[in-house]
XYZ file of C-alpha atoms in Angstrom:
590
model
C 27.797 -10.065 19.187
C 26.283 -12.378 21.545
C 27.196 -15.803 19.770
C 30.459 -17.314 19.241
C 31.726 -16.783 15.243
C 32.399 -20.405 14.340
C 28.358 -21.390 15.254
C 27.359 -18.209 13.611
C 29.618 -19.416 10.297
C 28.237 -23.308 10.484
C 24.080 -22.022 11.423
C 24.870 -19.647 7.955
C 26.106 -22.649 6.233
C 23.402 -24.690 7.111
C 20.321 -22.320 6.484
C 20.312 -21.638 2.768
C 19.196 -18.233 1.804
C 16.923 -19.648 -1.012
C 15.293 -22.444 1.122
C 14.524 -19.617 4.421
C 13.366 -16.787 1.627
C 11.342 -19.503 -0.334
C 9.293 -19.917 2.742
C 8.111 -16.247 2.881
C 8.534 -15.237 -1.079
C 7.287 -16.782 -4.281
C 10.374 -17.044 -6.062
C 10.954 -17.253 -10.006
C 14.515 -18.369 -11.469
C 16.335 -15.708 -13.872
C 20.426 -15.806 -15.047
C 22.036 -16.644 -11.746
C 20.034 -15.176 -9.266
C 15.537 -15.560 -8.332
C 12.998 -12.821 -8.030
C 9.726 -12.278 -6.454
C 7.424 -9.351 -4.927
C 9.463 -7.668 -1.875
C 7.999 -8.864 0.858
C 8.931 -5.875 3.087
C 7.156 -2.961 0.491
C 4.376 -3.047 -1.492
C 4.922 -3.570 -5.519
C 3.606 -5.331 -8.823
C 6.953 -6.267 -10.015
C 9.098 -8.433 -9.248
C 12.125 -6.380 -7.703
C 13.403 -8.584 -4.703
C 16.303 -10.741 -5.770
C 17.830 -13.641 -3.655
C 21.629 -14.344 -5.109
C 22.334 -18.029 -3.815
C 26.061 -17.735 -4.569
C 26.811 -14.691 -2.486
C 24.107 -15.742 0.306
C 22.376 -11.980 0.151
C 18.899 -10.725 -0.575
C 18.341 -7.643 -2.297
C 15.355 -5.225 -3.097
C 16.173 -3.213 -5.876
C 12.831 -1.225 -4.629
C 13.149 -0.415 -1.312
C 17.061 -0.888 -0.433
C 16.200 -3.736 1.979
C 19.128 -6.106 2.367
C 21.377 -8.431 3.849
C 22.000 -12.230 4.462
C 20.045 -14.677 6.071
C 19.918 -14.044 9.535
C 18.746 -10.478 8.673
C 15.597 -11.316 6.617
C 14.854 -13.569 9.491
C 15.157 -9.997 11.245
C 12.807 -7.829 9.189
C 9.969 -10.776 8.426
C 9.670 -12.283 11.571
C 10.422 -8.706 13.477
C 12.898 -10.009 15.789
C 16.393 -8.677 17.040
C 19.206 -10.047 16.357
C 19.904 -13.382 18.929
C 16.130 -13.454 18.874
C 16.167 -14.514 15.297
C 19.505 -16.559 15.726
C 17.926 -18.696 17.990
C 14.780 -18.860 15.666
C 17.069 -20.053 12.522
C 18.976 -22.373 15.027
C 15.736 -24.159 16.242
C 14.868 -24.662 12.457
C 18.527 -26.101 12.104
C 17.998 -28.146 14.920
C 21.115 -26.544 16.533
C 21.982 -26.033 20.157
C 22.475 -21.982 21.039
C 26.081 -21.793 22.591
C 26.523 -17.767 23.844
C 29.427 -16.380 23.425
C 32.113 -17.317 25.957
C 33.301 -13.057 25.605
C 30.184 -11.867 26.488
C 27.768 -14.162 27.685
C 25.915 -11.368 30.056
C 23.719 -10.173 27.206
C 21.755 -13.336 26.594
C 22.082 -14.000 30.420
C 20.216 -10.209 31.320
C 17.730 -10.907 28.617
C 17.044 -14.678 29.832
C 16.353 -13.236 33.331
C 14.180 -10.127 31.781
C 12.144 -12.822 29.749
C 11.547 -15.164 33.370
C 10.825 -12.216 35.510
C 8.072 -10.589 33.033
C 6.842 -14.543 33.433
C 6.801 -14.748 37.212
C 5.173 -11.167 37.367
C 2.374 -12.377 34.860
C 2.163 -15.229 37.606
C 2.553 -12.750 40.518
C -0.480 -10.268 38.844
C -2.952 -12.989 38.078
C -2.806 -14.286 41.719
C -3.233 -11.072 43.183
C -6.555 -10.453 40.830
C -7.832 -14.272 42.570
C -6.443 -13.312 46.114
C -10.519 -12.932 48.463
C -9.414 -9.390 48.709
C -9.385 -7.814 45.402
C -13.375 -9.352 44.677
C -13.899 -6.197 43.584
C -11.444 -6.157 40.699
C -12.876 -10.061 39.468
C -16.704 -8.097 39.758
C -15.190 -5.190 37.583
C -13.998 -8.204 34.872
C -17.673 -9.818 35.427
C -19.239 -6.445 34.449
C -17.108 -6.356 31.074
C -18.612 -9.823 30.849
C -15.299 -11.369 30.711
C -15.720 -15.342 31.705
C -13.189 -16.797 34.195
C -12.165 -19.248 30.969
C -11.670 -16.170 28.870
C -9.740 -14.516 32.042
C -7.286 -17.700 31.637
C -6.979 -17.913 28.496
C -5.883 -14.018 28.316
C -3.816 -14.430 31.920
C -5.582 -11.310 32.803
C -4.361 -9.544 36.666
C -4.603 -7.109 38.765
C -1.392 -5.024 40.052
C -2.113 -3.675 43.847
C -2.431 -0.435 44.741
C 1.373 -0.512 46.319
C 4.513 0.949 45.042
C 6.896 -1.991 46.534
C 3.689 -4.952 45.790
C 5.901 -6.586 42.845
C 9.172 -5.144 43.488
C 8.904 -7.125 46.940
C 7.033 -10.158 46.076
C 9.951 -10.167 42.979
C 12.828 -9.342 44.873
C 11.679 -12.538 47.273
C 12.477 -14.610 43.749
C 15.822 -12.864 43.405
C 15.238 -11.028 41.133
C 17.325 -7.211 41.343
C 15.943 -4.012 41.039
C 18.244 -3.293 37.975
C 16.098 -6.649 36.169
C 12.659 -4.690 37.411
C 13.858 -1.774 35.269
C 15.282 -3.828 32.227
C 12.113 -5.686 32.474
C 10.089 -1.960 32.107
C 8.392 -3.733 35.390
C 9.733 -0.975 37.748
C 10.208 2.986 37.624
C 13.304 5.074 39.507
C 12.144 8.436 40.500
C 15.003 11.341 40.334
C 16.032 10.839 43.886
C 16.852 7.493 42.763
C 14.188 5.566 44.759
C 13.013 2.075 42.519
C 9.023 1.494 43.004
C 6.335 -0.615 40.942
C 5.212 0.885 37.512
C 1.585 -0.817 37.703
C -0.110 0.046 40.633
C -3.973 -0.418 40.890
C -4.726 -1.508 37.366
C -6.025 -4.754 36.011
C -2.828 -6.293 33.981
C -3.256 -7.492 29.881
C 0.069 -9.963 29.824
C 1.449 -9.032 26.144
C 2.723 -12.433 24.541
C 4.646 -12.990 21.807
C 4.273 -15.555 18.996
C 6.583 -18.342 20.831
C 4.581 -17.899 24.026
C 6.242 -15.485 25.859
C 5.346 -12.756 28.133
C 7.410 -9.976 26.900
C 5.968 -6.719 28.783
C 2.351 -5.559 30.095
C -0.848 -3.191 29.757
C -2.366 -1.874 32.640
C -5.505 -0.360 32.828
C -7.587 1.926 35.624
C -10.530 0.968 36.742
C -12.039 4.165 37.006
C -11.512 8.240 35.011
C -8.122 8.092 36.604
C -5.560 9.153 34.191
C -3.575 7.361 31.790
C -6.564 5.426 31.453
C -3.910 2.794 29.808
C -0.410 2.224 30.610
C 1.966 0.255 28.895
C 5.584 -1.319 29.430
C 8.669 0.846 27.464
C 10.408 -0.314 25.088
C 12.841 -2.998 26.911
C 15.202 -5.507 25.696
C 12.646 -7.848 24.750
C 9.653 -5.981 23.635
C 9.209 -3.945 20.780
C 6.048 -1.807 20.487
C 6.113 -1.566 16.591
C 7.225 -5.020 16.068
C 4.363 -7.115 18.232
C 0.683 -7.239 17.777
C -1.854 -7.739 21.055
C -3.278 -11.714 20.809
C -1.442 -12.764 17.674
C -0.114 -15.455 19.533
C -4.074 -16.676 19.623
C -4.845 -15.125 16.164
C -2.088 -16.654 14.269
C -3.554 -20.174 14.724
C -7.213 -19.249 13.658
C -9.274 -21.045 10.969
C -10.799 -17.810 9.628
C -9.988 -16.114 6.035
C -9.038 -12.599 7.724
C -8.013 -10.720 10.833
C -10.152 -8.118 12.675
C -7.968 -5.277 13.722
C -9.060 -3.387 16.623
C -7.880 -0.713 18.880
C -7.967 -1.886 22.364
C -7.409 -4.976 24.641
C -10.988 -5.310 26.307
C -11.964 -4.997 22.292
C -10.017 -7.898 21.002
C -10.259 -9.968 24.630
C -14.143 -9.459 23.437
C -14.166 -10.442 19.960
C -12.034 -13.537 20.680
C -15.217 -14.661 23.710
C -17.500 -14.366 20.649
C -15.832 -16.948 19.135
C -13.605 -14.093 16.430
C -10.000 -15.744 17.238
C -8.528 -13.763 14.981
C -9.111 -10.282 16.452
C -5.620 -8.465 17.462
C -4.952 -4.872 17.694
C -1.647 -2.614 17.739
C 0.181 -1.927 21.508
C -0.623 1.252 22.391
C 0.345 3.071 19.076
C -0.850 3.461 16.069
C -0.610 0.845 13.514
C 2.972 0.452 12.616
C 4.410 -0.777 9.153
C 6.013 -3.802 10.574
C 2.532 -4.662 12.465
C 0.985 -4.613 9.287
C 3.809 -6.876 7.654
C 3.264 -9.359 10.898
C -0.556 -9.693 9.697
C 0.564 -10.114 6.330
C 2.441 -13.392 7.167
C -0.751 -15.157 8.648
C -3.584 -13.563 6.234
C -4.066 -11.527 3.121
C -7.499 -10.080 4.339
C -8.291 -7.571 7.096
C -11.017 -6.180 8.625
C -10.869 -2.749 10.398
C -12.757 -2.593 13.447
C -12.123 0.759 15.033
C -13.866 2.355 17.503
C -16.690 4.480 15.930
C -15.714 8.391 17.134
C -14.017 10.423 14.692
C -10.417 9.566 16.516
C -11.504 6.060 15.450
C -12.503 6.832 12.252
C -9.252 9.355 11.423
C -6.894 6.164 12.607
C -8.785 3.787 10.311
C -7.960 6.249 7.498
C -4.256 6.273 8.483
C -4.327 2.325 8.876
C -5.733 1.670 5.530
C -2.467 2.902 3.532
C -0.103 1.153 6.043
C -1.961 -2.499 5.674
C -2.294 -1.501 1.525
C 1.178 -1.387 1.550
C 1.757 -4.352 2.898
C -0.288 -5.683 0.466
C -3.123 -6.598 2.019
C -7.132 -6.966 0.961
C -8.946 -4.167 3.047
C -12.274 -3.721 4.417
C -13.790 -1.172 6.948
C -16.306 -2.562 9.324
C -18.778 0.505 10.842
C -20.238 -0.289 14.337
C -23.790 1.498 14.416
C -25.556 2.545 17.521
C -22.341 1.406 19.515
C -18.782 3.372 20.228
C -17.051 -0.168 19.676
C -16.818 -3.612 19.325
C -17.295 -4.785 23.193
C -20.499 -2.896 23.601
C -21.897 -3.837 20.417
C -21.378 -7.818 20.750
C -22.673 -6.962 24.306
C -26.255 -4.988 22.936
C -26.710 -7.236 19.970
C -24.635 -10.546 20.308
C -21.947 -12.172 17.984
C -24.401 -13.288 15.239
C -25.785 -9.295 14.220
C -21.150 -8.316 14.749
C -20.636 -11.788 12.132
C -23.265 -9.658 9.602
C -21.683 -6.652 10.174
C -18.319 -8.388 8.582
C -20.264 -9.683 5.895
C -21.271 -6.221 5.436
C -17.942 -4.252 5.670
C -16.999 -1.903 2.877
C -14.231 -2.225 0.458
C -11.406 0.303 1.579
C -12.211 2.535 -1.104
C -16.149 2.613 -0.364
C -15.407 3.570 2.915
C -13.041 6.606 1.862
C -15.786 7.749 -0.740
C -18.497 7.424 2.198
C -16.129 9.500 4.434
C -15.751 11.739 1.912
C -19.865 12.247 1.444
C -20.086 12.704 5.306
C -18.294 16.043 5.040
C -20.546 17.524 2.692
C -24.538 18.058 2.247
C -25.060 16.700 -1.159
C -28.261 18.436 -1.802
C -26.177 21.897 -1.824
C -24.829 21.815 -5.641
C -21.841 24.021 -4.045
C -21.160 21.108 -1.835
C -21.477 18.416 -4.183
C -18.974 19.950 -6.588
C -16.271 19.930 -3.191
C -17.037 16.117 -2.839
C -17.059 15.366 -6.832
C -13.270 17.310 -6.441
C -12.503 15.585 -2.891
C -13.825 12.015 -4.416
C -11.641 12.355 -7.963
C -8.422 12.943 -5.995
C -9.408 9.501 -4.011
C -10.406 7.447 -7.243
C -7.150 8.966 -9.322
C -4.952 7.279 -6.500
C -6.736 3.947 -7.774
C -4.270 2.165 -10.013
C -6.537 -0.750 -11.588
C -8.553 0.970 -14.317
C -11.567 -1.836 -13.897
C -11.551 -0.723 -10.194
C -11.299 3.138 -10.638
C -14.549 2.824 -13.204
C -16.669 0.566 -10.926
C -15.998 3.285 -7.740
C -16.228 6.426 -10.338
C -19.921 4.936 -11.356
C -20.546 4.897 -6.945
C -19.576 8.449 -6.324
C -21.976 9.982 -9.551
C -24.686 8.041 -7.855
C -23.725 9.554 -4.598
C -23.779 13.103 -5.850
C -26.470 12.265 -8.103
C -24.387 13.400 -11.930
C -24.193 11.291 -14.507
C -20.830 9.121 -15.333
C -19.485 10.554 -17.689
C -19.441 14.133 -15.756
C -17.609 12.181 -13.055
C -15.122 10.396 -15.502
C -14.369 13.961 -16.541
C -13.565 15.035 -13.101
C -11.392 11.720 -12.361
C -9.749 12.170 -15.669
C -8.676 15.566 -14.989
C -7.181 14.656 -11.388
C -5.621 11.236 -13.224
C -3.696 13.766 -14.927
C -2.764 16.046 -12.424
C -1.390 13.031 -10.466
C 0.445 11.507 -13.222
C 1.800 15.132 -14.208
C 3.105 15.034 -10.569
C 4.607 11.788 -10.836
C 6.651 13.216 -14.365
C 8.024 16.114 -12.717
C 9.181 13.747 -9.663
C 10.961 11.180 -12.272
C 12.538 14.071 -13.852
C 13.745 15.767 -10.818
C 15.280 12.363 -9.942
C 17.124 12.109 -13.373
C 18.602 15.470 -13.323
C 20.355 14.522 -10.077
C 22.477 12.281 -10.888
C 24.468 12.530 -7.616
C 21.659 11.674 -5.233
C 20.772 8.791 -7.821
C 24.192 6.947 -6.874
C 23.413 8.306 -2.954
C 22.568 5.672 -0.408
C 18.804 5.312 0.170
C 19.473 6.200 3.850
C 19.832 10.236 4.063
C 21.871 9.191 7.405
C 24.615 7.702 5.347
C 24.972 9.991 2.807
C 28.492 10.282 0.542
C 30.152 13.733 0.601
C 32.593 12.590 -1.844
C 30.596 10.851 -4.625
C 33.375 10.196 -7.059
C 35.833 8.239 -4.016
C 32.492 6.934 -2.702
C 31.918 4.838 -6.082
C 35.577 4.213 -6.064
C 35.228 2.453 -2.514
C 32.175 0.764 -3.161
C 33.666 -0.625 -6.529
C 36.680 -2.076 -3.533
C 34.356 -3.431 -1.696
C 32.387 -5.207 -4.658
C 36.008 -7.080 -5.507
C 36.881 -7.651 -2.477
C 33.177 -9.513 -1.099
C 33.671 -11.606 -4.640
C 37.210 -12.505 -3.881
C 38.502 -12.235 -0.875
C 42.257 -12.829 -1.462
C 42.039 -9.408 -3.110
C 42.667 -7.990 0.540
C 45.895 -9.305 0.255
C 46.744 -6.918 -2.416
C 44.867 -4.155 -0.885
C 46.799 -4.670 2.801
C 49.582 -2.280 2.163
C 48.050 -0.125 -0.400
C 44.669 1.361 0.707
C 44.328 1.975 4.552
C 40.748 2.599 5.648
C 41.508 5.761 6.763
C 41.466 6.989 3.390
C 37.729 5.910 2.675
C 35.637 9.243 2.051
C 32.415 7.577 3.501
C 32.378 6.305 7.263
C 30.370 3.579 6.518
C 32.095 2.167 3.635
C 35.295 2.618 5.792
C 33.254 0.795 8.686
C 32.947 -2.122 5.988
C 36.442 -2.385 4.758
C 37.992 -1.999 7.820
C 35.454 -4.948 9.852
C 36.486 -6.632 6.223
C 40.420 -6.530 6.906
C 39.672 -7.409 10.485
C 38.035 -10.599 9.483
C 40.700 -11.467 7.221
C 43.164 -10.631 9.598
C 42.014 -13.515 11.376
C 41.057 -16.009 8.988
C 37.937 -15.744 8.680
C 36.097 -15.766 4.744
C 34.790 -11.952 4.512
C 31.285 -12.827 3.519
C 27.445 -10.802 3.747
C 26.723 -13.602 6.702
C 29.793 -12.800 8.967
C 28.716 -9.194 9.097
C 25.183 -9.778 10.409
C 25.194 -8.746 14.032
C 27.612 -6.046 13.854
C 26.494 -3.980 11.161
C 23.507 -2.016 11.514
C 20.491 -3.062 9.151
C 20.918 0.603 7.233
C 24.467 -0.412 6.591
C 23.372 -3.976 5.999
C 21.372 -2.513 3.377
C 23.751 -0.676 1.680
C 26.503 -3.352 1.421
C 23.536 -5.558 0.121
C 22.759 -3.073 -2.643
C 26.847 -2.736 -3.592
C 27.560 -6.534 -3.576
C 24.229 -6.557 -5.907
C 25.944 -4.751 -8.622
C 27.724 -7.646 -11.054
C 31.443 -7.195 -10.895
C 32.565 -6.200 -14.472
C 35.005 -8.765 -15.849
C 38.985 -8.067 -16.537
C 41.965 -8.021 -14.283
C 41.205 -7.525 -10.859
C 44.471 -5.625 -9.949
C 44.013 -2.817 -12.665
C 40.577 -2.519 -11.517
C 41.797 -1.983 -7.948
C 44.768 -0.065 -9.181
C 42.045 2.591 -10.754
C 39.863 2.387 -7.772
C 43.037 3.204 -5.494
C 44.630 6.281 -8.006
C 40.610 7.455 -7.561
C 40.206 7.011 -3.497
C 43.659 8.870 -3.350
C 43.572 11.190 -5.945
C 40.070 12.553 -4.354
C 41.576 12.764 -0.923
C 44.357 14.628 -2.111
C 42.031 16.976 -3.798
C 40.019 17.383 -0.555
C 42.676 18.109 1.574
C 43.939 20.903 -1.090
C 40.330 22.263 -0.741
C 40.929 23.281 2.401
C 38.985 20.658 4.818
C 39.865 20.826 8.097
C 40.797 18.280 10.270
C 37.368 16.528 10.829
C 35.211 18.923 8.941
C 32.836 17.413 6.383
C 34.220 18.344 2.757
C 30.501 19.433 1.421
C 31.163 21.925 4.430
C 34.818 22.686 3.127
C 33.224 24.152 0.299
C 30.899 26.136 1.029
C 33.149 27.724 3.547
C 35.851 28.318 0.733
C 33.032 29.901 -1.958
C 32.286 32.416 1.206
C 36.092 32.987 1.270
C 35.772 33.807 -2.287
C 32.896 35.975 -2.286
C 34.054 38.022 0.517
C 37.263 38.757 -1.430
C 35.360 39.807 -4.910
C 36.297 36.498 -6.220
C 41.040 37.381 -6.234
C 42.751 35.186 -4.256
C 44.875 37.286 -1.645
């Protein structure tokens, strides 16, 4: 961790789980603990759960969990000391780093000025008398010089030392050029610029700062776009293109769109709350980032068919995040730029007005694969446009679209209600056979959600979870536990991970608590401890509880060992290796 423990403990103490939650999540008392819709999935009941006396959120849903600090982490999409300092400025608390370590936050301070002073360094060069040329190619785009500004548009020279010179002047290192994702190192180990001879989109983040860069040619030279790498400080899937503009606009919805010039654009015609995705397609966090600012999107994707294919794709990732959805479809124009350009920002605004429910658009998309005056045809769209309309959960909804697609095909409604009936069916048959599946494995029922930390040992894994419950409630159990169950003989890593960071805080002193594991367990884990600590603890003596879980946890290690596990080899492994040692024999032991 980058922060000392005792201002991690008192920023904890001061930023109350149910006041920070409250902020983001509708929130409805029941028993003890308060429920609302996950914010982080999409659902229609209530099954995120914020426990005040334990500090934790929990989604019974999707596994998300952890204290405060982490939901910071997943709703505002920030790393760890980013969204430290973000509770801390809420707190009104002063950020000490950590007197152990204090080179992390010092590296990322320096990455954070450096992507400033080459945002500075880029957007003097694009002014400097001899780059005119670039400033005419922005002028063609119809870019103003205010709009320029406002977007702190450059130009990178056609020079592989340009920035790494003009940097290195500042004192900046080569080392910060490649944390910053500003520089490249080739495999003889020679540093040079990244960006060379592009114009240069700085990539801002909601508190204002440059965080990394898209460059763009100027002419069929290939990438036509390059962006920064990941880097200490940006995060592709986590950061949206102008929503530091965006998130301050007056309008009811965003306009999504796939490119810079697009959204640079769109906010010159006076739509300030265009954004688009970084380079990638849309990403599930993105769409939870437009979430928190507006419940109503508009697609506005380029109109070829790779558009049109990643509008499809976008539409279940923003439904997810519950969101209101509509498709905008550019005519006579490949995208937004050149359309506002041919017909102005009025005839774009009526286009808006215009733009088709989600489901509309899929049924259209649909039609424009077939020729619906073939009756061969029309039968593959009345099949193609059930499967769409059975995915529709609102049975007012599904009838309104089911009545659009038999006037499409031209059949009456209550063929077509046939035809959606029969694939409602199908789909629900599907979903039987699923739930089913699921109850007649009961061991991947108790299984972590995350397939990465997976128990081989299911019986000691419930044992050590049911530890770990007691000893989160009551933390002078580990007292009792100190000579008697070693971590070593935990059957899950991760659950061994736990207990053993859990006797290391008591070791010292410190209350073993959800918030004093934030920032060294990972979120999965996070997640998991979340979802054991969510579990009431069953009331009776503590100590014959433990005593059962301990005479489990050993009893099952003794039994794995007998199995013949070797040293280090996974127990599910164990097994199968012994039933081939029985086979091969005819089943006698020898």
């Amino acid at each position: 961790m980058a922060f000392d423990r005792g201002f991690l403990d008192e920023l904890t103490a001061r930023c109350d789980i149910l006041d920070v939650v409250s902020r983001y999540v509708q929130l409805k008392k029941s028993g003890a603990n308060y429920f609302g819709l996950c914010p982080f999935h999409n659902e229609k009941s209530a099954s995120f759960s914020v426990a005040p006396d334990k500090q934790i959120y929990h989604c019974f849903g999707c596994g998300a969990g952890g204290g405060v600090i982490n939901f910071i982490m997943r709703a505002e999409g920030l790393e760890f000391p980013d969204a430290v300092r973000f509770l801390a400025n809420q707190a009104g608390m002063q950020v000490p780093e950590d007197r152990a370590d204090p080179r992390a936050a010092h590296r990322r301070e320096r990455v954070l000025c450096l992507c400033r002073d080459a945002a500075r360094f880029f957007y003097d060069e694009l002014w400097a008398p001899e780059h005119v040329r670039v400033q005419q190619y922005f002028a063609r785009r119809g870019l103003t010089r205010k709009t320029m500004n406002r977007f702190g548009l450059g130009f990178a020279p056609d020079s592989f030392s340009a920035l790494l010179d003009a940097m290195q002047a500042k004192g900046y290192t080569k080392d910060e050029l490649l944390d910053a994702g500003l520089a490249s190192k080739s495999e003889k180990g020679h540093v040079y610029d990244r960006f060379r001879n592009r114009v240069m989109f700085p990539i801002i983040d909601t508190r204002g700062q440059v965080i990394a860069f898209g460059g763009r040619v100027m002419d069929d030279s290939k990438p036509k776009y390059l962006n920064s790498p990941e880097t200490m400080v940006f995060h592709k899937s986590r950061n949206l293109f102008a929503l530091n503009i965006a998130k301050k606009t007056k309008a009811e919805y965003f306009i999504l769109a796939e490119g810079y010039m697009d959204v640079i654009a769109l906010h010159q015609a006076g739509f300030d709350s265009a954004v688009a995705s970084l380079g990638t397609s849309l990403t599930e966090e993105q769409a939870r980032l437009i979430a928190r600012h507006t419940k109503e999107i508009v697609i506005s994707y380029d109109a070829d068919g790779a558009g049109q294919a990643a509008a499809q794709r976008a539409i279940d990732i923003l439904k997810k995040a519950d969101l209101s959805v509509k498709v905008l479809r550019i005519p006579g124009a490949k995208d937004p730029d050149e359309f506002i350009k041919e017909k102005g920002p009025d005839a774009y605004r009526r286009l808006i007005e215009q733009s088709e429910n989600h489901i509309a658009y899929r049924l259209d998309s649909i039609a424009a694969k077939y020729d619906l005056d073939e009756d061969e045809q029309r039968v593959g769209f009345l099949q193609d446009a059930a499967r769409e309309l059975a995915r529709i959960d609102g049975a007012v909804e599904r009838e309104v679209y089911t009545g659009r697609a038999a006037q499409m095909a031209r059949i009456s409604m209550e063929a077509m209600q046939v035809e959606v009936r029969r694939a409602l069916a199908i789909r629900r048959k599907k979903q039987k056979t699923a739930e089913r599946r699921e109850i007649r494995a009961p061991v991947a029922a108790v299984q972590p959600k995350d397939r990465t930390l997976q128990y081989t040992d299911v019986k000691s894994a419930r044992a050590e979870e049911g530890v770990l419950r007691l000893v989160f409630e009551s933390p002078e159990t580990m007292d009792y536990l100190w000579e008697r169950l070693p971590p070593g003989h935990f059957s899950a890593p991760v659950l061994e991970k736990i207990y053993g960071y859990a006797r290391e805080l008591h070791g010292k002193g410190i209350l073993i608590t959800v918030p004093a594991c934030e920032g060294w367990l990972e979120q999965n884990e996070m997640d998991l401890l979340s979802g054991i600590l969510a579990t009431p603890v069953a009331v009776g003596k503590r100590e014959k509880a433990l005593d059962d879980y301990i005479n489990i946890i050993e009893t099952q290690r003794a039994l794995r060992q007998a199995d013949g596990a070797l040293d280090g080899e996974d127990p599910l492994l164990a097994m199968s290796r012994k039933q081939r040692e029985k086979k091969s024999y005819g089943g006698n032991r020898v």
